[in-house]
């Protein structure tokens, strides 16, 4: 849950610094993780969390550029 919350917060704070494709990639990964967390398949949750972590690297890059 923390990963979802943090990523959503970062997306709202620095998402405007990303191009639309990168923002959509993060949104899609968020959706996939939320959906996976509704079930009990640990492997699906882990895969979705990994995808979100990869997609969110663009957010951390945007933070670094903002500073």
PDB file of N, CA, C and O in Angstrom:
ATOM      1  N   UNK A   1       0.820  -1.194   0.000  1.00  0.00           N
ATOM      2  CA  UNK A   1       0.000   0.000   0.000  1.00  0.00           C
ATOM      3  C   UNK A   1       0.862   1.254   0.000  1.00  0.00           C
ATOM      4  O   UNK A   1       0.496   2.256  -0.577  1.00  0.00           O
ATOM      5  N   UNK A   2       1.992   1.186   0.692  1.00  0.00           N
ATOM      6  CA  UNK A   2       2.885   2.337   0.768  1.00  0.00           C
ATOM      7  C   UNK A   2       3.444   2.717  -0.589  1.00  0.00           C
ATOM      8  O   UNK A   2       3.562   3.903  -0.911  1.00  0.00           O
ATOM      9  N   UNK A   3       3.776   1.727  -1.395  1.00  0.00           N
ATOM     10  CA  UNK A   3       4.304   1.985  -2.726  1.00  0.00           C
ATOM     11  C   UNK A   3       3.261   2.695  -3.583  1.00  0.00           C
ATOM     12  O   UNK A   3       3.571   3.641  -4.303  1.00  0.00           O
ATOM     13  N   UNK A   4       2.014   2.252  -3.489  1.00  0.00           N
ATOM     14  CA  UNK A   4       0.934   2.871  -4.260  1.00  0.00           C
ATOM     15  C   UNK A   4       0.755   4.320  -3.818  1.00  0.00           C
ATOM     16  O   UNK A   4       0.707   5.234  -4.654  1.00  0.00           O
ATOM     17  N   UNK A   5       0.673   4.535  -2.518  1.00  0.00           N
ATOM     18  CA  UNK A   5       0.471   5.894  -1.986  1.00  0.00           C
ATOM     19  C   UNK A   5       1.611   6.816  -2.407  1.00  0.00           C
ATOM     20  O   UNK A   5       1.389   7.928  -2.897  1.00  0.00           O
ATOM     21  N   UNK A   6       2.835   6.371  -2.207  1.00  0.00           N
ATOM     22  CA  UNK A   6       3.996   7.196  -2.526  1.00  0.00           C
ATOM     23  C   UNK A   6       4.052   7.524  -4.008  1.00  0.00           C
ATOM     24  O   UNK A   6       4.317   8.668  -4.397  1.00  0.00           O
ATOM     25  N   UNK A   7       3.798   6.534  -4.843  1.00  0.00           N
ATOM     26  CA  UNK A   7       3.855   6.758  -6.281  1.00  0.00           C
ATOM     27  C   UNK A   7       2.751   7.721  -6.719  1.00  0.00           C
ATOM     28  O   UNK A   7       2.998   8.618  -7.537  1.00  0.00           O
ATOM     29  N   UNK A   8       1.555   7.563  -6.172  1.00  0.00           N
ATOM     30  CA  UNK A   8       0.468   8.486  -6.515  1.00  0.00           C
ATOM     31  C   UNK A   8       0.819   9.909  -6.102  1.00  0.00           C
ATOM     32  O   UNK A   8       0.573  10.861  -6.851  1.00  0.00           O
ATOM     33  N   UNK A   9       1.408  10.063  -4.926  1.00  0.00           N
ATOM     34  CA  UNK A   9       1.789  11.386  -4.448  1.00  0.00           C
ATOM     35  C   UNK A   9       2.852  11.997  -5.353  1.00  0.00           C
ATOM     36  O   UNK A   9       2.760  13.159  -5.756  1.00  0.00           O
ATOM     37  N   UNK A  10       3.872  11.204  -5.695  1.00  0.00           N
ATOM     38  CA  UNK A  10       4.924  11.706  -6.578  1.00  0.00           C
ATOM     39  C   UNK A  10       4.378  12.050  -7.957  1.00  0.00           C
ATOM     40  O   UNK A  10       4.784  13.039  -8.564  1.00  0.00           O
ATOM     41  N   UNK A  11       3.457  11.249  -8.442  1.00  0.00           N
ATOM     42  CA  UNK A  11       2.864  11.506  -9.745  1.00  0.00           C
ATOM     43  C   UNK A  11       2.136  12.849  -9.745  1.00  0.00           C
ATOM     44  O   UNK A  11       2.238  13.618 -10.697  1.00  0.00           O
ATOM     45  N   UNK A  12       1.436  13.140  -8.662  1.00  0.00           N
ATOM     46  CA  UNK A  12       0.725  14.416  -8.593  1.00  0.00           C
ATOM     47  C   UNK A  12       1.694  15.592  -8.417  1.00  0.00           C
ATOM     48  O   UNK A  12       1.446  16.683  -8.909  1.00  0.00           O
ATOM     49  N   UNK A  13       2.816  15.361  -7.735  1.00  0.00           N
ATOM     50  CA  UNK A  13       3.764  16.442  -7.475  1.00  0.00           C
ATOM     51  C   UNK A  13       4.690  16.742  -8.647  1.00  0.00           C
ATOM     52  O   UNK A  13       4.965  17.901  -8.929  1.00  0.00           O
ATOM     53  N   UNK A  14       5.211  15.718  -9.292  1.00  0.00           N
ATOM     54  CA  UNK A  14       6.203  15.938 -10.351  1.00  0.00           C
ATOM     55  C   UNK A  14       5.805  15.319 -11.682  1.00  0.00           C
ATOM     56  O   UNK A  14       6.565  15.395 -12.647  1.00  0.00           O
ATOM     57  N   UNK A  15       4.621  14.736 -11.734  1.00  0.00           N
ATOM     58  CA  UNK A  15       4.183  14.098 -12.981  1.00  0.00           C
ATOM     59  C   UNK A  15       4.110  15.045 -14.157  1.00  0.00           C
ATOM     60  O   UNK A  15       4.265  14.641 -15.308  1.00  0.00           O
ATOM     61  N   UNK A  16       3.882  16.323 -13.872  1.00  0.00           N
ATOM     62  CA  UNK A  16       3.825  17.311 -14.945  1.00  0.00           C
ATOM     63  C   UNK A  16       5.149  17.488 -15.663  1.00  0.00           C
ATOM     64  O   UNK A  16       5.184  18.007 -16.781  1.00  0.00           O
ATOM     65  N   UNK A  17       6.223  17.046 -15.042  1.00  0.00           N
ATOM     66  CA  UNK A  17       7.543  17.141 -15.669  1.00  0.00           C
ATOM     67  C   UNK A  17       7.822  15.970 -16.608  1.00  0.00           C
ATOM     68  O   UNK A  17       8.854  15.955 -17.269  1.00  0.00           O
ATOM     69  N   UNK A  18       6.927  14.993 -16.641  1.00  0.00           N
ATOM     70  CA  UNK A  18       7.100  13.817 -17.501  1.00  0.00           C
ATOM     71  C   UNK A  18       6.302  13.985 -18.778  1.00  0.00           C
ATOM     72  O   UNK A  18       5.286  14.689 -18.812  1.00  0.00           O
ATOM     73  N   UNK A  19       6.719  13.274 -19.811  1.00  0.00           N
ATOM     74  CA  UNK A  19       5.896  13.274 -21.014  1.00  0.00           C
ATOM     75  C   UNK A  19       4.685  12.366 -20.782  1.00  0.00           C
ATOM     76  O   UNK A  19       4.654  11.579 -19.831  1.00  0.00           O
ATOM     77  N   UNK A  20       3.692  12.489 -21.611  1.00  0.00           N
ATOM     78  CA  UNK A  20       2.436  11.767 -21.407  1.00  0.00           C
ATOM     79  C   UNK A  20       2.635  10.255 -21.406  1.00  0.00           C
ATOM     80  O   UNK A  20       2.004   9.540 -20.636  1.00  0.00           O
ATOM     81  N   UNK A  21       3.524   9.749 -22.243  1.00  0.00           N
ATOM     82  CA  UNK A  21       3.761   8.302 -22.303  1.00  0.00           C
ATOM     83  C   UNK A  21       4.304   7.783 -20.972  1.00  0.00           C
ATOM     84  O   UNK A  21       3.876   6.723 -20.490  1.00  0.00           O
ATOM     85  N   UNK A  22       5.216   8.523 -20.363  1.00  0.00           N
ATOM     86  CA  UNK A  22       5.774   8.104 -19.074  1.00  0.00           C
ATOM     87  C   UNK A  22       4.726   8.197 -17.970  1.00  0.00           C
ATOM     88  O   UNK A  22       4.643   7.321 -17.114  1.00  0.00           O
ATOM     89  N   UNK A  23       3.928   9.274 -17.979  1.00  0.00           N
ATOM     90  CA  UNK A  23       2.849   9.391 -16.981  1.00  0.00           C
ATOM     91  C   UNK A  23       1.870   8.240 -17.124  1.00  0.00           C
ATOM     92  O   UNK A  23       1.446   7.650 -16.135  1.00  0.00           O
ATOM     93  N   UNK A  24       1.525   7.888 -18.366  1.00  0.00           N
ATOM     94  CA  UNK A  24       0.581   6.802 -18.589  1.00  0.00           C
ATOM     95  C   UNK A  24       1.181   5.467 -18.160  1.00  0.00           C
ATOM     96  O   UNK A  24       0.474   4.612 -17.616  1.00  0.00           O
ATOM     97  N   UNK A  25       2.458   5.289 -18.365  1.00  0.00           N
ATOM     98  CA  UNK A  25       3.122   4.061 -17.938  1.00  0.00           C
ATOM     99  C   UNK A  25       3.028   3.890 -16.425  1.00  0.00           C
ATOM    100  O   UNK A  25       2.743   2.798 -15.927  1.00  0.00           O
ATOM    101  N   UNK A  26       3.232   4.984 -15.692  1.00  0.00           N
ATOM    102  CA  UNK A  26       3.124   4.937 -14.232  1.00  0.00           C
ATOM    103  C   UNK A  26       1.673   4.657 -13.831  1.00  0.00           C
ATOM    104  O   UNK A  26       1.409   3.822 -12.957  1.00  0.00           O
ATOM    105  N   UNK A  27       0.728   5.342 -14.475  1.00  0.00           N
ATOM    106  CA  UNK A  27      -0.692   5.109 -14.157  1.00  0.00           C
ATOM    107  C   UNK A  27      -1.089   3.657 -14.414  1.00  0.00           C
ATOM    108  O   UNK A  27      -1.800   3.050 -13.613  1.00  0.00           O
ATOM    109  N   UNK A  28      -0.645   3.109 -15.536  1.00  0.00           N
ATOM    110  CA  UNK A  28      -0.965   1.715 -15.865  1.00  0.00           C
ATOM    111  C   UNK A  28      -0.385   0.763 -14.828  1.00  0.00           C
ATOM    112  O   UNK A  28      -1.046  -0.188 -14.396  1.00  0.00           O
ATOM    113  N   UNK A  29       0.852   1.012 -14.427  1.00  0.00           N
ATOM    114  CA  UNK A  29       1.501   0.156 -13.430  1.00  0.00           C
ATOM    115  C   UNK A  29       0.794   0.264 -12.080  1.00  0.00           C
ATOM    116  O   UNK A  29       0.626  -0.741 -11.382  1.00  0.00           O
ATOM    117  N   UNK A  30       0.349   1.472 -11.717  1.00  0.00           N
ATOM    118  CA  UNK A  30      -0.423   1.650 -10.479  1.00  0.00           C
ATOM    119  C   UNK A  30      -1.703   0.831 -10.530  1.00  0.00           C
ATOM    120  O   UNK A  30      -2.056   0.142  -9.576  1.00  0.00           O
ATOM    121  N   UNK A  31      -2.395   0.927 -11.654  1.00  0.00           N
ATOM    122  CA  UNK A  31      -3.651   0.182 -11.817  1.00  0.00           C
ATOM    123  C   UNK A  31      -3.413  -1.322 -11.708  1.00  0.00           C
ATOM    124  O   UNK A  31      -4.175  -2.029 -11.033  1.00  0.00           O
ATOM    125  N   UNK A  32      -2.364  -1.800 -12.349  1.00  0.00           N
ATOM    126  CA  UNK A  32      -2.072  -3.237 -12.306  1.00  0.00           C
ATOM    127  C   UNK A  32      -1.780  -3.699 -10.884  1.00  0.00           C
ATOM    128  O   UNK A  32      -2.224  -4.767 -10.467  1.00  0.00           O
ATOM    129  N   UNK A  33      -1.024  -2.893 -10.122  1.00  0.00           N
ATOM    130  CA  UNK A  33      -0.704  -3.285  -8.752  1.00  0.00           C
ATOM    131  C   UNK A  33      -1.956  -3.266  -7.880  1.00  0.00           C
ATOM    132  O   UNK A  33      -2.182  -4.188  -7.103  1.00  0.00           O
ATOM    133  N   UNK A  34      -2.768  -2.236  -8.006  1.00  0.00           N
ATOM    134  CA  UNK A  34      -4.016  -2.188  -7.226  1.00  0.00           C
ATOM    135  C   UNK A  34      -4.877  -3.403  -7.528  1.00  0.00           C
ATOM    136  O   UNK A  34      -5.434  -4.017  -6.616  1.00  0.00           O
ATOM    137  N   UNK A  35      -4.979  -3.750  -8.792  1.00  0.00           N
ATOM    138  CA  UNK A  35      -5.777  -4.908  -9.202  1.00  0.00           C
ATOM    139  C   UNK A  35      -5.172  -6.198  -8.636  1.00  0.00           C
ATOM    140  O   UNK A  35      -5.895  -7.059  -8.125  1.00  0.00           O
ATOM    141  N   UNK A  36      -3.861  -6.337  -8.718  1.00  0.00           N
ATOM    142  CA  UNK A  36      -3.195  -7.538  -8.206  1.00  0.00           C
ATOM    143  C   UNK A  36      -3.388  -7.663  -6.699  1.00  0.00           C
ATOM    144  O   UNK A  36      -3.558  -8.774  -6.174  1.00  0.00           O
ATOM    145  N   UNK A  37      -3.394  -6.534  -5.993  1.00  0.00           N
ATOM    146  CA  UNK A  37      -3.532  -6.557  -4.538  1.00  0.00           C
ATOM    147  C   UNK A  37      -4.943  -6.967  -4.099  1.00  0.00           C
ATOM    148  O   UNK A  37      -5.132  -7.356  -2.950  1.00  0.00           O
ATOM    149  N   UNK A  38      -5.895  -6.894  -5.006  1.00  0.00           N
ATOM    150  CA  UNK A  38      -7.252  -7.345  -4.689  1.00  0.00           C
ATOM    151  C   UNK A  38      -7.320  -8.860  -4.590  1.00  0.00           C
ATOM    152  O   UNK A  38      -8.226  -9.397  -3.972  1.00  0.00           O
ATOM    153  N   UNK A  39      -6.370  -9.530  -5.211  1.00  0.00           N
ATOM    154  CA  UNK A  39      -6.329 -10.988  -5.190  1.00  0.00           C
ATOM    155  C   UNK A  39      -5.344 -11.493  -4.160  1.00  0.00           C
ATOM    156  O   UNK A  39      -4.851 -10.747  -3.311  1.00  0.00           O
ATOM    157  N   UNK A  40      -5.052 -12.776  -4.253  1.00  0.00           N
ATOM    158  CA  UNK A  40      -4.145 -13.387  -3.277  1.00  0.00           C
ATOM    159  C   UNK A  40      -2.920 -14.027  -3.936  1.00  0.00           C
ATOM    160  O   UNK A  40      -2.162 -14.724  -3.266  1.00  0.00           O
ATOM    161  N   UNK A  41      -2.724 -13.762  -5.228  1.00  0.00           N
ATOM    162  CA  UNK A  41      -1.587 -14.324  -5.948  1.00  0.00           C
ATOM    163  C   UNK A  41      -0.336 -13.496  -5.646  1.00  0.00           C
ATOM    164  O   UNK A  41      -0.147 -12.399  -6.173  1.00  0.00           O
ATOM    165  N   UNK A  42       0.501 -14.031  -4.785  1.00  0.00           N
ATOM    166  CA  UNK A  42       1.700 -13.314  -4.345  1.00  0.00           C
ATOM    167  C   UNK A  42       2.615 -13.008  -5.524  1.00  0.00           C
ATOM    168  O   UNK A  42       3.210 -11.926  -5.594  1.00  0.00           O
ATOM    169  N   UNK A  43       2.741 -13.930  -6.455  1.00  0.00           N
ATOM    170  CA  UNK A  43       3.615 -13.707  -7.607  1.00  0.00           C
ATOM    171  C   UNK A  43       3.098 -12.570  -8.483  1.00  0.00           C
ATOM    172  O   UNK A  43       3.884 -11.781  -9.010  1.00  0.00           O
ATOM    173  N   UNK A  44       1.790 -12.472  -8.650  1.00  0.00           N
ATOM    174  CA  UNK A  44       1.198 -11.391  -9.443  1.00  0.00           C
ATOM    175  C   UNK A  44       1.422 -10.045  -8.756  1.00  0.00           C
ATOM    176  O   UNK A  44       1.718  -9.042  -9.410  1.00  0.00           O
ATOM    177  N   UNK A  45       1.290 -10.029  -7.445  1.00  0.00           N
ATOM    178  CA  UNK A  45       1.515  -8.790  -6.688  1.00  0.00           C
ATOM    179  C   UNK A  45       2.976  -8.367  -6.806  1.00  0.00           C
ATOM    180  O   UNK A  45       3.274  -7.197  -7.053  1.00  0.00           O
ATOM    181  N   UNK A  46       3.883  -9.327  -6.659  1.00  0.00           N
ATOM    182  CA  UNK A  46       5.312  -9.019  -6.767  1.00  0.00           C
ATOM    183  C   UNK A  46       5.658  -8.511  -8.164  1.00  0.00           C
ATOM    184  O   UNK A  46       6.380  -7.522  -8.300  1.00  0.00           O
ATOM    185  N   UNK A  47       5.133  -9.154  -9.188  1.00  0.00           N
ATOM    186  CA  UNK A  47       5.406  -8.726 -10.564  1.00  0.00           C
ATOM    187  C   UNK A  47       4.858  -7.321 -10.818  1.00  0.00           C
ATOM    188  O   UNK A  47       5.524  -6.490 -11.451  1.00  0.00           O
ATOM    189  N   UNK A  48       3.655  -7.045 -10.315  1.00  0.00           N
ATOM    190  CA  UNK A  48       3.064  -5.723 -10.502  1.00  0.00           C
ATOM    191  C   UNK A  48       3.841  -4.666  -9.725  1.00  0.00           C
ATOM    192  O   UNK A  48       4.038  -3.545 -10.213  1.00  0.00           O
ATOM    193  N   UNK A  49       4.301  -4.994  -8.534  1.00  0.00           N
ATOM    194  CA  UNK A  49       5.102  -4.056  -7.749  1.00  0.00           C
ATOM    195  C   UNK A  49       6.431  -3.772  -8.446  1.00  0.00           C
ATOM    196  O   UNK A  49       6.879  -2.618  -8.496  1.00  0.00           O
ATOM    197  N   UNK A  50       7.042  -4.799  -9.011  1.00  0.00           N
ATOM    198  CA  UNK A  50       8.294  -4.614  -9.748  1.00  0.00           C
ATOM    199  C   UNK A  50       8.071  -3.711 -10.956  1.00  0.00           C
ATOM    200  O   UNK A  50       8.884  -2.833 -11.247  1.00  0.00           O
ATOM    201  N   UNK A  51       6.960  -3.912 -11.652  1.00  0.00           N
ATOM    202  CA  UNK A  51       6.652  -3.075 -12.814  1.00  0.00           C
ATOM    203  C   UNK A  51       6.460  -1.619 -12.381  1.00  0.00           C
ATOM    204  O   UNK A  51       6.931  -0.700 -13.046  1.00  0.00           O
ATOM    205  N   UNK A  52       5.774  -1.419 -11.262  1.00  0.00           N
ATOM    206  CA  UNK A  52       5.563  -0.061 -10.773  1.00  0.00           C
ATOM    207  C   UNK A  52       6.893   0.587 -10.375  1.00  0.00           C
ATOM    208  O   UNK A  52       7.124   1.758 -10.672  1.00  0.00           O
ATOM    209  N   UNK A  53       7.754  -0.172  -9.744  1.00  0.00           N
ATOM    210  CA  UNK A  53       9.066   0.371  -9.378  1.00  0.00           C
ATOM    211  C   UNK A  53       9.847   0.798 -10.615  1.00  0.00           C
ATOM    212  O   UNK A  53      10.483   1.858 -10.626  1.00  0.00           O
ATOM    213  N   UNK A  54       9.793  -0.007 -11.664  1.00  0.00           N
ATOM    214  CA  UNK A  54      10.488   0.337 -12.902  1.00  0.00           C
ATOM    215  C   UNK A  54       9.881   1.586 -13.534  1.00  0.00           C
ATOM    216  O   UNK A  54      10.600   2.485 -13.967  1.00  0.00           O
ATOM    217  N   UNK A  55       8.559   1.646 -13.576  1.00  0.00           N
ATOM    218  CA  UNK A  55       7.885   2.796 -14.187  1.00  0.00           C
ATOM    219  C   UNK A  55       8.136   4.062 -13.380  1.00  0.00           C
ATOM    220  O   UNK A  55       8.272   5.153 -13.948  1.00  0.00           O
ATOM    221  N   UNK A  56       8.222   3.929 -12.072  1.00  0.00           N
ATOM    222  CA  UNK A  56       8.369   5.106 -11.223  1.00  0.00           C
ATOM    223  C   UNK A  56       9.781   5.685 -11.233  1.00  0.00           C
ATOM    224  O   UNK A  56      10.002   6.761 -10.693  1.00  0.00           O
ATOM    225  N   UNK A  57      10.724   5.009 -11.865  1.00  0.00           N
ATOM    226  CA  UNK A  57      12.067   5.584 -11.954  1.00  0.00           C
ATOM    227  C   UNK A  57      12.035   6.915 -12.701  1.00  0.00           C
ATOM    228  O   UNK A  57      12.834   7.800 -12.411  1.00  0.00           O
ATOM    229  N   UNK A  58      11.096   7.056 -13.620  1.00  0.00           N
ATOM    230  CA  UNK A  58      10.952   8.333 -14.338  1.00  0.00           C
ATOM    231  C   UNK A  58      10.548   9.440 -13.374  1.00  0.00           C
ATOM    232  O   UNK A  58      10.936  10.593 -13.540  1.00  0.00           O
ATOM    233  N   UNK A  59       9.764   9.089 -12.349  1.00  0.00           N
ATOM    234  CA  UNK A  59       9.373  10.091 -11.353  1.00  0.00           C
ATOM    235  C   UNK A  59      10.575  10.560 -10.538  1.00  0.00           C
ATOM    236  O   UNK A  59      10.722  11.756 -10.275  1.00  0.00           O
ATOM    237  N   UNK A  60      11.416   9.625 -10.156  1.00  0.00           N
ATOM    238  CA  UNK A  60      12.587  10.019  -9.377  1.00  0.00           C
ATOM    239  C   UNK A  60      13.548  10.849 -10.230  1.00  0.00           C
ATOM    240  O   UNK A  60      14.169  11.780  -9.729  1.00  0.00           O
ATOM    241  N   UNK A  61      13.631  10.544 -11.510  1.00  0.00           N
ATOM    242  CA  UNK A  61      14.442  11.359 -12.405  1.00  0.00           C
ATOM    243  C   UNK A  61      13.873  12.764 -12.495  1.00  0.00           C
ATOM    244  O   UNK A  61      14.620  13.749 -12.535  1.00  0.00           O
ATOM    245  N   UNK A  62      12.548  12.884 -12.524  1.00  0.00           N
ATOM    246  CA  UNK A  62      11.906  14.204 -12.591  1.00  0.00           C
ATOM    247  C   UNK A  62      12.178  15.005 -11.321  1.00  0.00           C
ATOM    248  O   UNK A  62      12.352  16.219 -11.384  1.00  0.00           O
ATOM    249  N   UNK A  63      12.240  14.327 -10.182  1.00  0.00           N
ATOM    250  CA  UNK A  63      12.547  15.010  -8.924  1.00  0.00           C
ATOM    251  C   UNK A  63      13.972  15.553  -8.976  1.00  0.00           C
ATOM    252  O   UNK A  63      14.224  16.700  -8.587  1.00  0.00           O
ATOM    253  N   UNK A  64      14.882  14.749  -9.468  1.00  0.00           N
ATOM    254  CA  UNK A  64      16.281  15.177  -9.554  1.00  0.00           C
ATOM    255  C   UNK A  64      16.440  16.362 -10.491  1.00  0.00           C
ATOM    256  O   UNK A  64      17.219  17.269 -10.223  1.00  0.00           O
ATOM    257  N   UNK A  65      15.682  16.371 -11.581  1.00  0.00           N
ATOM    258  CA  UNK A  65      15.749  17.483 -12.533  1.00  0.00           C
ATOM    259  C   UNK A  65      15.119  18.738 -11.952  1.00  0.00           C
ATOM    260  O   UNK A  65      15.531  19.845 -12.273  1.00  0.00           O
ATOM    261  N   UNK A  66      14.131  18.541 -11.085  1.00  0.00           N
ATOM    262  CA  UNK A  66      13.429  19.674 -10.476  1.00  0.00           C
ATOM    263  C   UNK A  66      14.341  20.434  -9.525  1.00  0.00           C
ATOM    264  O   UNK A  66      14.233  21.645  -9.386  1.00  0.00           O
ATOM    265  N   UNK A  67      15.244  19.724  -8.857  1.00  0.00           N
ATOM    266  CA  UNK A  67      16.137  20.358  -7.869  1.00  0.00           C
ATOM    267  C   UNK A  67      17.201  21.152  -8.510  1.00  0.00           C
ATOM    268  O   UNK A  67      17.615  21.580  -9.287  1.00  0.00           O
TER     269      UNK A  67
END
